[in-house]
Coordinates of N, CA and C in Angstrom, one line a residue:
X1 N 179.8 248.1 17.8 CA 178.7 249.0 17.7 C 177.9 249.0 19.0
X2 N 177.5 250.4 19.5 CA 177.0 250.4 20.8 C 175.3 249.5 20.8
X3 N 175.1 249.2 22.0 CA 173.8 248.6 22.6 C 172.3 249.7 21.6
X4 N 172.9 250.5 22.2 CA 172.0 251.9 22.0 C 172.0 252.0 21.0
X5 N 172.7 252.6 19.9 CA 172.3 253.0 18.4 C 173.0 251.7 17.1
X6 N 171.8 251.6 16.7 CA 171.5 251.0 15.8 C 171.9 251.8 14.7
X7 N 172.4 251.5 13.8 CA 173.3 252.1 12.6 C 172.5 251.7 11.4
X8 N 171.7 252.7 10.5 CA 170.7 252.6 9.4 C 171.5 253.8 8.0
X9 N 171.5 253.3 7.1 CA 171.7 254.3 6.2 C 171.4 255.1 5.5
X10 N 171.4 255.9 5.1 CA 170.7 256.8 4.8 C 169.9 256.7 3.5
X11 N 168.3 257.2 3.5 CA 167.9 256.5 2.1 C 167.8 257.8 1.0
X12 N 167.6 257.1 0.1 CA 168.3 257.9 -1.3 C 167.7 259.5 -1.1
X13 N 166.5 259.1 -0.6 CA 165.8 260.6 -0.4 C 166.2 261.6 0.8
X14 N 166.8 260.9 2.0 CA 167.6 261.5 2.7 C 169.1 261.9 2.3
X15 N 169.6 261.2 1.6 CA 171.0 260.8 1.1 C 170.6 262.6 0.1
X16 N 169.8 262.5 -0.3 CA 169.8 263.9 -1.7 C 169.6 265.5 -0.9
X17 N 168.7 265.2 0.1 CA 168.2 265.9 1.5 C 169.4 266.8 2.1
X18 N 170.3 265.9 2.7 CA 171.2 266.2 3.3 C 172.2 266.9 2.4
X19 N 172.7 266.4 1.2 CA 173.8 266.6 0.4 C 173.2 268.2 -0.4
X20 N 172.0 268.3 -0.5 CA 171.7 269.5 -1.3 C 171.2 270.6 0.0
X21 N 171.4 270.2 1.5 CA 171.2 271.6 2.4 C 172.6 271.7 2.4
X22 N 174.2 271.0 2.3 CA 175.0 271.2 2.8 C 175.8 272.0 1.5
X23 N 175.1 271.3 0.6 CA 175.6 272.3 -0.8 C 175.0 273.9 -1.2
X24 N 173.8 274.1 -0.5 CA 173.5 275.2 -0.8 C 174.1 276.0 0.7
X25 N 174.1 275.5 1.6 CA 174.8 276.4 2.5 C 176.1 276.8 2.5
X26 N 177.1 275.9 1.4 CA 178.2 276.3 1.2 C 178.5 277.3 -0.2
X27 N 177.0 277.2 -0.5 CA 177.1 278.3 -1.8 C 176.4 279.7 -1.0
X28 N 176.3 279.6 0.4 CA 175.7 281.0 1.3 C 177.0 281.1 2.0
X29 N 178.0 280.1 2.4 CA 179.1 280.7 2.0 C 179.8 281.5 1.3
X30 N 180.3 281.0 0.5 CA 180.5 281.6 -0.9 C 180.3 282.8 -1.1
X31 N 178.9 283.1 -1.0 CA 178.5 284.4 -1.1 C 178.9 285.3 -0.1
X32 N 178.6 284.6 0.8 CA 179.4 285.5 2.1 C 180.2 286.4 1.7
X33 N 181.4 286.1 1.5 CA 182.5 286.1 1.2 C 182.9 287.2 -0.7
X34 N 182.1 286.9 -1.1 CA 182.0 288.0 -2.3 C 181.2 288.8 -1.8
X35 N 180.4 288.9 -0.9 CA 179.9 290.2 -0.6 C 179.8 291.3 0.5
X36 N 180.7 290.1 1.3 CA 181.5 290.5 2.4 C 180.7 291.0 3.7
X37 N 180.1 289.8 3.5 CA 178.6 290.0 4.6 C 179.0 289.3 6.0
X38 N 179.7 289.8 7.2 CA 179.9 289.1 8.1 C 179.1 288.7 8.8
X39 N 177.7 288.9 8.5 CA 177.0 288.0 9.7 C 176.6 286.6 8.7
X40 N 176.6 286.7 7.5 CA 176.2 285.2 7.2 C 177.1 284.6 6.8
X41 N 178.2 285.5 7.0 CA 179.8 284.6 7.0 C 179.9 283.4 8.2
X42 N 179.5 284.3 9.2 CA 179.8 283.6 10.3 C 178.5 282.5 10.6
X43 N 177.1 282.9 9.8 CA 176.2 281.9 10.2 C 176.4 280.6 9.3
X44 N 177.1 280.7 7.9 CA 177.1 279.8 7.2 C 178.5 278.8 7.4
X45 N 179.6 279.5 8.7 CA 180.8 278.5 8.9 C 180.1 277.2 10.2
X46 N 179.5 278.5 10.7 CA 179.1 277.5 12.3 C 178.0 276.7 11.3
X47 N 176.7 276.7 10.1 CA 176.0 275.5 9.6 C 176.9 274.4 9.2
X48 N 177.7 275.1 8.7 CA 178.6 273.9 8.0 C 179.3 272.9 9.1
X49 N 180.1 273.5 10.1 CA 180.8 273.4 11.4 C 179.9 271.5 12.0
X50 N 178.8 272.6 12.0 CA 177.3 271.4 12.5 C 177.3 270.0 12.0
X51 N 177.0 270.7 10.6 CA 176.4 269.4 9.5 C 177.6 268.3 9.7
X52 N 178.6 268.8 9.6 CA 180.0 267.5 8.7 C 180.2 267.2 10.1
X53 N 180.1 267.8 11.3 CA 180.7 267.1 12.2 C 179.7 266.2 13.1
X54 N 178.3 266.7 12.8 CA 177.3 265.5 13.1 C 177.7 264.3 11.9
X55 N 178.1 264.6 10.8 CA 178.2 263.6 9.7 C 179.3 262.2 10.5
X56 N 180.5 263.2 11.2 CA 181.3 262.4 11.3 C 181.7 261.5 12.5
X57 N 180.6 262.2 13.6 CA 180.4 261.9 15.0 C 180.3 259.6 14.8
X58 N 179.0 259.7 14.3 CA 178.9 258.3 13.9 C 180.1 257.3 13.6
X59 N 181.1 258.0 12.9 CA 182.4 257.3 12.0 C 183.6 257.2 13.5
X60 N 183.4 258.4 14.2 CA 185.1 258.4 15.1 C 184.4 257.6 16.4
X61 N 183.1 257.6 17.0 CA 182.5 257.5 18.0 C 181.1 256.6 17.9
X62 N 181.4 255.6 17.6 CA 180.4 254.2 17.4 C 179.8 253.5 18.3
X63 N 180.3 253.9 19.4 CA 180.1 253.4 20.8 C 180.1 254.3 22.1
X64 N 179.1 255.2 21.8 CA 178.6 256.1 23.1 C 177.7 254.9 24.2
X65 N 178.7 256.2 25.3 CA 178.2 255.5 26.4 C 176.8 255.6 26.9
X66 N 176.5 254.3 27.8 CA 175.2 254.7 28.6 C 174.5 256.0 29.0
X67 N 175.4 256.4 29.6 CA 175.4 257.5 30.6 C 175.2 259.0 29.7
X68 N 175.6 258.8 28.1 CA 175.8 259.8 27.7 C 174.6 260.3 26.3
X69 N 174.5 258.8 26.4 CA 174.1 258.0 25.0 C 172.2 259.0 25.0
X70 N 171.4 259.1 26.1 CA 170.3 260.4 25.5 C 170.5 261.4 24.9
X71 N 171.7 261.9 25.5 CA 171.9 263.5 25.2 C 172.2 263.9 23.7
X72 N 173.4 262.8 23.0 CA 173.6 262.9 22.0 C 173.0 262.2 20.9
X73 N 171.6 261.5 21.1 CA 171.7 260.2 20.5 C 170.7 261.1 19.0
X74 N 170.4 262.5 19.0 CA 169.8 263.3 18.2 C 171.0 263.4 16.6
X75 N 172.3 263.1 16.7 CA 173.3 263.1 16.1 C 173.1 262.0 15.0
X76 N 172.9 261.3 16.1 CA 172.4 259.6 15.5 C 171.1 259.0 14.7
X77 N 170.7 259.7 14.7 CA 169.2 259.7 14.1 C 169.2 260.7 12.6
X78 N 169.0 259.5 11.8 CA 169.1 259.9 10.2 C 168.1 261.4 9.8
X79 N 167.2 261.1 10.5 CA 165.9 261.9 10.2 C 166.0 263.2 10.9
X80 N 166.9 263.1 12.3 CA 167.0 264.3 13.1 C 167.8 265.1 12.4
X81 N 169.1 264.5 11.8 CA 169.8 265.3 11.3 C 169.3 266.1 9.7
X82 N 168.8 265.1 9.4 CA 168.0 265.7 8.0 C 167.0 267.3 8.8
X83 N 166.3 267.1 9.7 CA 165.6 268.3 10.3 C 166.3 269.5 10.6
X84 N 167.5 268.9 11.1 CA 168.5 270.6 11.3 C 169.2 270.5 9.7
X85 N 169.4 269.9 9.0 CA 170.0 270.0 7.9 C 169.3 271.1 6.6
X86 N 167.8 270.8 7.1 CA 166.7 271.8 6.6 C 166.7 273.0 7.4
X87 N 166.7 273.1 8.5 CA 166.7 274.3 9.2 C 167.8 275.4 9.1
X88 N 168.7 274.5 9.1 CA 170.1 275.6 8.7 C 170.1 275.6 7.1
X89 N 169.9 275.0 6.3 CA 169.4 275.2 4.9 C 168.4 276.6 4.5
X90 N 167.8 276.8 5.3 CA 166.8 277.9 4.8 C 167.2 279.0 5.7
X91 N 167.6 278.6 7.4 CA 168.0 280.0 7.6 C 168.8 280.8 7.3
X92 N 170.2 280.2 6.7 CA 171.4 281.4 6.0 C 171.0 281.9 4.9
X93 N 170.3 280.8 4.1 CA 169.6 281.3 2.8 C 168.7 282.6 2.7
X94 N 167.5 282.7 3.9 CA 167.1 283.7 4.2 C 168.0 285.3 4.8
X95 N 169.5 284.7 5.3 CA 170.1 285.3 5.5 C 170.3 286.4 4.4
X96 N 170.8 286.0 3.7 CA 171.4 286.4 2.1 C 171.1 285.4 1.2
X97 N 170.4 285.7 0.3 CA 169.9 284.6 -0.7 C 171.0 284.4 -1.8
X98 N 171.3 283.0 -2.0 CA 172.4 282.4 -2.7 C 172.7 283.6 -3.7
X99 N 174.2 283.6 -4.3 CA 174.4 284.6 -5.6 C 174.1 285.9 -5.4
X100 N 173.0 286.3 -4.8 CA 172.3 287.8 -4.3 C 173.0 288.3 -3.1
X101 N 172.4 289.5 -3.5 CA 173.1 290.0 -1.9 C 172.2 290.5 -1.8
X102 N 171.2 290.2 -1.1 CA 169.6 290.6 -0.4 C 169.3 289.7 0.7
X103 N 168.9 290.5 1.7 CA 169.1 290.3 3.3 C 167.3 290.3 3.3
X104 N 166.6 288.9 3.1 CA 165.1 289.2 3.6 C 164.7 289.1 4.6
X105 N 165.9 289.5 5.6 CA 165.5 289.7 7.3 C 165.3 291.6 7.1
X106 N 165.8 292.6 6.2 CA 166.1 293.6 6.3 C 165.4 294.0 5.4
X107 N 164.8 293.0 4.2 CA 163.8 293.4 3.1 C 162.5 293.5 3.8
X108 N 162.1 292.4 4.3 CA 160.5 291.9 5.1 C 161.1 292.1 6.5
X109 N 160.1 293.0 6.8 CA 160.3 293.2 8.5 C 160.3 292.1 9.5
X110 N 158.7 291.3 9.1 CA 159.1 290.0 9.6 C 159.5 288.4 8.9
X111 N 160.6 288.8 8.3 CA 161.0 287.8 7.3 C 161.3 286.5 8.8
X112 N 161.8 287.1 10.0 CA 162.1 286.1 10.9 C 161.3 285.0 11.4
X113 N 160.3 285.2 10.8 CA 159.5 284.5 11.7 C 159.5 283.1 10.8
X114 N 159.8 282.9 10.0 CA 159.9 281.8 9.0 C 161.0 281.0 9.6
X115 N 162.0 281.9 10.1 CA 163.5 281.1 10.9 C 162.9 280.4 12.3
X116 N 161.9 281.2 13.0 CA 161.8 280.8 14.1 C 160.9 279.8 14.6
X117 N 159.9 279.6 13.3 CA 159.4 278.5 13.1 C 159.8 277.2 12.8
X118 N 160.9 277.4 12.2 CA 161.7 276.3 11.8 C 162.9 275.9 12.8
X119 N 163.2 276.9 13.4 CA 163.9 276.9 14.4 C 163.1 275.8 16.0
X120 N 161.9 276.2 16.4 CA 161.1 275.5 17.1 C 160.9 274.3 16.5
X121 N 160.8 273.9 15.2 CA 160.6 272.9 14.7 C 161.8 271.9 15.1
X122 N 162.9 272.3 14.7 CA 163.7 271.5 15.1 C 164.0 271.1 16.5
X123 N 164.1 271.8 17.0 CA 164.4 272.0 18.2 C 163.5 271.1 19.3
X124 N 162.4 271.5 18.7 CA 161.3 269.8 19.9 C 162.0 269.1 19.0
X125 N 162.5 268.9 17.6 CA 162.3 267.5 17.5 C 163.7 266.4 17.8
X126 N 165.1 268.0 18.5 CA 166.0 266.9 19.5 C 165.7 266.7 20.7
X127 N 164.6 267.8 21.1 CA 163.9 267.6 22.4 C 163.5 266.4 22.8
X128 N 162.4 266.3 21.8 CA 161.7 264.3 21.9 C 162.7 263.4 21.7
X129 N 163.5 263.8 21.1 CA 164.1 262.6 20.7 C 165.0 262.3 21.9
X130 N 165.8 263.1 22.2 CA 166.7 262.9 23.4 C 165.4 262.2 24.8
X131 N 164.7 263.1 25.1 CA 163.5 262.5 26.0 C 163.1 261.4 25.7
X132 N 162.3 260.6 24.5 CA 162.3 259.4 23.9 C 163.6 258.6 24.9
X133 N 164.8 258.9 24.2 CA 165.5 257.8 24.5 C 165.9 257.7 25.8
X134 N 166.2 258.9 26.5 CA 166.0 259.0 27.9 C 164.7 258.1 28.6
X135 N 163.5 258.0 28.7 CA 162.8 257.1 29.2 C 163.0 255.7 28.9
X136 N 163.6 255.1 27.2 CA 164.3 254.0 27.2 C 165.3 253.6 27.9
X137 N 166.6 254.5 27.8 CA 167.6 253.9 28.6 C 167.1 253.6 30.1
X138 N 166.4 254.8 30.9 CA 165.7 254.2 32.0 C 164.8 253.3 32.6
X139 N 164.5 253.4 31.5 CA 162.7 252.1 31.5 C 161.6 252.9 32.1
X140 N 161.4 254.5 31.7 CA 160.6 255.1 32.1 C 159.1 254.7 31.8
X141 N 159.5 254.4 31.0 CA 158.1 253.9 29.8 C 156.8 255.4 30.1
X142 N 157.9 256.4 29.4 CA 157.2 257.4 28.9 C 156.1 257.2 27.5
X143 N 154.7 257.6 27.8 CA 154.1 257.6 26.7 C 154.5 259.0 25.7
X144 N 153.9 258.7 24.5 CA 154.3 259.9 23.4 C 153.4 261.3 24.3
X145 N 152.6 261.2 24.9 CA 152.0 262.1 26.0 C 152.8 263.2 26.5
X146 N 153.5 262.2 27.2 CA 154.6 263.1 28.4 C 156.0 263.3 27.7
X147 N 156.4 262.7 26.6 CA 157.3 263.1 25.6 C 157.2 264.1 25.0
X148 N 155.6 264.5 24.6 CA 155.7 265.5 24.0 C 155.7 267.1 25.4
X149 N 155.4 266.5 26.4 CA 155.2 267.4 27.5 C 156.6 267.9 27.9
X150 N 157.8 267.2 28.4 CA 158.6 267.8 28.1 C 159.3 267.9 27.2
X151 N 159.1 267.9 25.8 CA 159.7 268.4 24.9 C 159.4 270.0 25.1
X152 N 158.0 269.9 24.7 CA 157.6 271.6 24.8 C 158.4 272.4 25.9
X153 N 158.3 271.8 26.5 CA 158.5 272.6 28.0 C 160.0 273.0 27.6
X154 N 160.9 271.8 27.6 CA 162.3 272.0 27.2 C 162.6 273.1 26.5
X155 N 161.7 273.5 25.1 CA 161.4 274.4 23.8 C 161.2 275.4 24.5
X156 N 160.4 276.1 25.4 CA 160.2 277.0 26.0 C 160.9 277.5 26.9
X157 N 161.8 276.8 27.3 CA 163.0 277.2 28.4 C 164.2 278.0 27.3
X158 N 164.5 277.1 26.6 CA 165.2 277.5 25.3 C 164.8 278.8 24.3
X159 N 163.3 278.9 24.3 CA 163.0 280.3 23.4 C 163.1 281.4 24.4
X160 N 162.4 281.1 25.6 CA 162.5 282.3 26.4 C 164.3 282.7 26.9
X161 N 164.7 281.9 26.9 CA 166.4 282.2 27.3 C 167.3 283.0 26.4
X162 N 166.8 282.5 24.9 CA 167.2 283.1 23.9 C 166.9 284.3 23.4
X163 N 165.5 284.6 23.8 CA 164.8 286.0 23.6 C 166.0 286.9 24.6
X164 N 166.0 286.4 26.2 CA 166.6 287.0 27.3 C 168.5 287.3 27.1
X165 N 169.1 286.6 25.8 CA 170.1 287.0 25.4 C 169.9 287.8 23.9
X166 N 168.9 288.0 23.2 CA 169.0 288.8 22.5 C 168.9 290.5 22.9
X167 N 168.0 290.3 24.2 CA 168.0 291.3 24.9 C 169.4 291.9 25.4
X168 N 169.4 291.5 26.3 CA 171.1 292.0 26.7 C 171.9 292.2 25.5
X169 N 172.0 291.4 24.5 CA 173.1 291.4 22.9 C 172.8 292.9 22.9
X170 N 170.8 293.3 22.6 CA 170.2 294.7 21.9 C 170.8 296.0 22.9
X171 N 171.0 295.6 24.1 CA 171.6 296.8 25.2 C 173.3 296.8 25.5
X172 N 173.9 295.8 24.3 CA 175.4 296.2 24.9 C 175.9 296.2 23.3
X173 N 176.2 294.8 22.8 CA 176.9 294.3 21.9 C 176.6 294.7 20.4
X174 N 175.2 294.7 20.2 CA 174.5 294.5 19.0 C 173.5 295.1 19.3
X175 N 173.3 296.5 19.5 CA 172.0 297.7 19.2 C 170.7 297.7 18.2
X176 N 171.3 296.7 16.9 CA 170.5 296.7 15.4 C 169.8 295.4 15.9
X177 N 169.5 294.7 17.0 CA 169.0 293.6 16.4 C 167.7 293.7 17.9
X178 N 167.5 295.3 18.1 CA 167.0 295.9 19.6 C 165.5 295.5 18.8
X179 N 164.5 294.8 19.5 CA 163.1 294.5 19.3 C 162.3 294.6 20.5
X180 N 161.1 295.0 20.3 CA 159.9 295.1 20.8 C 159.1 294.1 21.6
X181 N 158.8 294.1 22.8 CA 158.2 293.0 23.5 C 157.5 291.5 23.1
X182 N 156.6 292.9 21.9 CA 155.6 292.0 21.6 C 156.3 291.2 20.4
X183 N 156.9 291.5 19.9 CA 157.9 290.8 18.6 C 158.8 289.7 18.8
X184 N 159.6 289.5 20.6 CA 159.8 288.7 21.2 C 158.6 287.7 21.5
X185 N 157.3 287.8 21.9 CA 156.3 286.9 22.1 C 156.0 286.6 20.9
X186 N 156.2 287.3 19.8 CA 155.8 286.8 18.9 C 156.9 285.5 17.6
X187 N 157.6 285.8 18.5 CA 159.2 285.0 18.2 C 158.6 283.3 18.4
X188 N 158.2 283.2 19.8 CA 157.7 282.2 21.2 C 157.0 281.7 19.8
X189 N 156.0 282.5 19.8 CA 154.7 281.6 19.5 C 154.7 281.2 18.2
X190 N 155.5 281.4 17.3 CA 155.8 280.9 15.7 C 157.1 279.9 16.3
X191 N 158.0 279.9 17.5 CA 158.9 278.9 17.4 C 157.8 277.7 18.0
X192 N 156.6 277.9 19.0 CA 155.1 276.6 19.4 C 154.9 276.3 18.3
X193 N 154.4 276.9 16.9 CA 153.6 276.3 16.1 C 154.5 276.2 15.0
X194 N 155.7 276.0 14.8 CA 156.5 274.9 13.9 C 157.2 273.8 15.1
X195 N 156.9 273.6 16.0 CA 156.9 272.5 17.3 C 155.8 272.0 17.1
X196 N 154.8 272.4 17.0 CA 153.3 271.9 17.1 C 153.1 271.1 16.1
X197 N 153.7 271.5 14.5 CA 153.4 271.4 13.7 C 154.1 269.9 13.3
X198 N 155.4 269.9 13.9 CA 156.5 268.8 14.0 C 155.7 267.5 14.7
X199 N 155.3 268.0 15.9 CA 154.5 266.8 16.7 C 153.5 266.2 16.1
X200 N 152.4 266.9 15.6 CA 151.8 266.0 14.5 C 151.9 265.2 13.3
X201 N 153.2 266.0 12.8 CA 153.6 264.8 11.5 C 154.1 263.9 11.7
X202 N 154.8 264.1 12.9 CA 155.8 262.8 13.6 C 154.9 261.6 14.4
X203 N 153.7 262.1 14.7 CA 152.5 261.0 15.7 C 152.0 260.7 14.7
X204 N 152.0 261.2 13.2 CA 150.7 260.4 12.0 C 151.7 259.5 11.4
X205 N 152.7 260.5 10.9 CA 154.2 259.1 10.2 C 155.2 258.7 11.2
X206 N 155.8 258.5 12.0 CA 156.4 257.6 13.0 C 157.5 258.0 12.4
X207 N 158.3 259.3 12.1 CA 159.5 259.4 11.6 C 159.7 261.0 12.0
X208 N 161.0 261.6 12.4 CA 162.0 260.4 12.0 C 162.1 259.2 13.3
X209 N 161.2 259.1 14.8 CA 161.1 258.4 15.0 C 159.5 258.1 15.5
X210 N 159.4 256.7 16.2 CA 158.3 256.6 17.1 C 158.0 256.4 18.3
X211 N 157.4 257.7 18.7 CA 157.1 258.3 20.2 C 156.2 256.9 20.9
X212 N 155.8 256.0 20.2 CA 154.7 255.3 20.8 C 153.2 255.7 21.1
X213 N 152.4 255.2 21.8 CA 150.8 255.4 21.9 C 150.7 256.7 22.7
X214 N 150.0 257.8 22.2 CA 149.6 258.7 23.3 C 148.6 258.6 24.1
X215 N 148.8 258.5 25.5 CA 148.7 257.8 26.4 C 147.8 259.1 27.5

């Protein structure tokens, strides 16, 4: 077992967590597929793709290295995975709702914004975590301060990049998914405040880790 990750199991409430986002996104599968919906065909193979192979990473690969061991160590973390476990749980669902074939991205105009919330949510929260352990492996002795500092920042390199490929997708590839400036800023700023929102539950409960004193 590596230096670095410590090996904890999963508790019953995560254990139910995990098992019931990976069941319902194989029932948004499912539906996929009887309704012959190719975009949440393909969003519900890459969740699955995710989930089982973060499941399995821990089992083939026990002993990540030094060198490598920040970048992935979000894999490793019971509670991180439970966060994207939720996030891809509600976004295919929102896709096409289980059994239904109703798209409440195409019902509610801004049904998205619920994804991109949750989307920012997760997303600082492999931010921190990778940052977290990155100042451990180095002995940066980053406070939860500057952890959360670049986490955000990291978050915001990532929303804005992803806005700037949905753009080019809307002028070549994908025409239907062409939006408005302000709808893009407004993308940003609901992916800050399910980040924002993540940062404070994680500085009052110390889970799924602890950032330490904000400093």
């Amino acid at each position: 077992m590596s230096e670095f990750y410590k090996e904890r199991k999963l508790s019953c409430g995560e254990d139910v967590v995990l098992a019931l986002a990976i069941f319902v996104v194989f029932l948004d599968f499912v539906n996929a597929i009887v309704h012959n919906s190719d975009t949440q065909l393909r969003t519900s193979i890459f969740a699955l793709i995710i989930l089982l192979f973060a499941l399995s990473v821990r089992k083939f690969y026990p002993n990540p290295s030094r060198r490598i061991w920040p970048w992935i160590s979000p894999i490793y973390d019971n509670g991180v995975m439970i966060t994207v476990a939720i996030f891809f749980l509600f976004h295919v669902t929102l896709l096409n709702v289980p059994i239904l074939n109703v798209d409440l991205y195409n019902v509610y105009e801004n049904g998205d914004i619920i994804g991109h919330s949750l989307g920012g949510l997760m997303m600082w929260t492999i931010f921190a975590k990778i940052a977290l352990e990155y100042s451990g492996i180095n002995n940066k002795g980053w406070s939860a301060k500057t952890i959360v500092k670049y986490s955000m920042g990291a978050l915001l390199i990532i929303g804005v990049l992803w806005e700037f490929i949905e753009l080019v997708a809307s002028l070549t590839i994908l025409p239907h998914v062409d939006e408005p400036i302000n709808n893009k800023i407004r993308d940003i700023i609901m992916e800050y405040i399910g980040a924002g929102l993540m940062t404070i539950a994680v500085l009052k409960t110390k889970y799924p880790f602890d950032m330490g004193e904000w400093e």
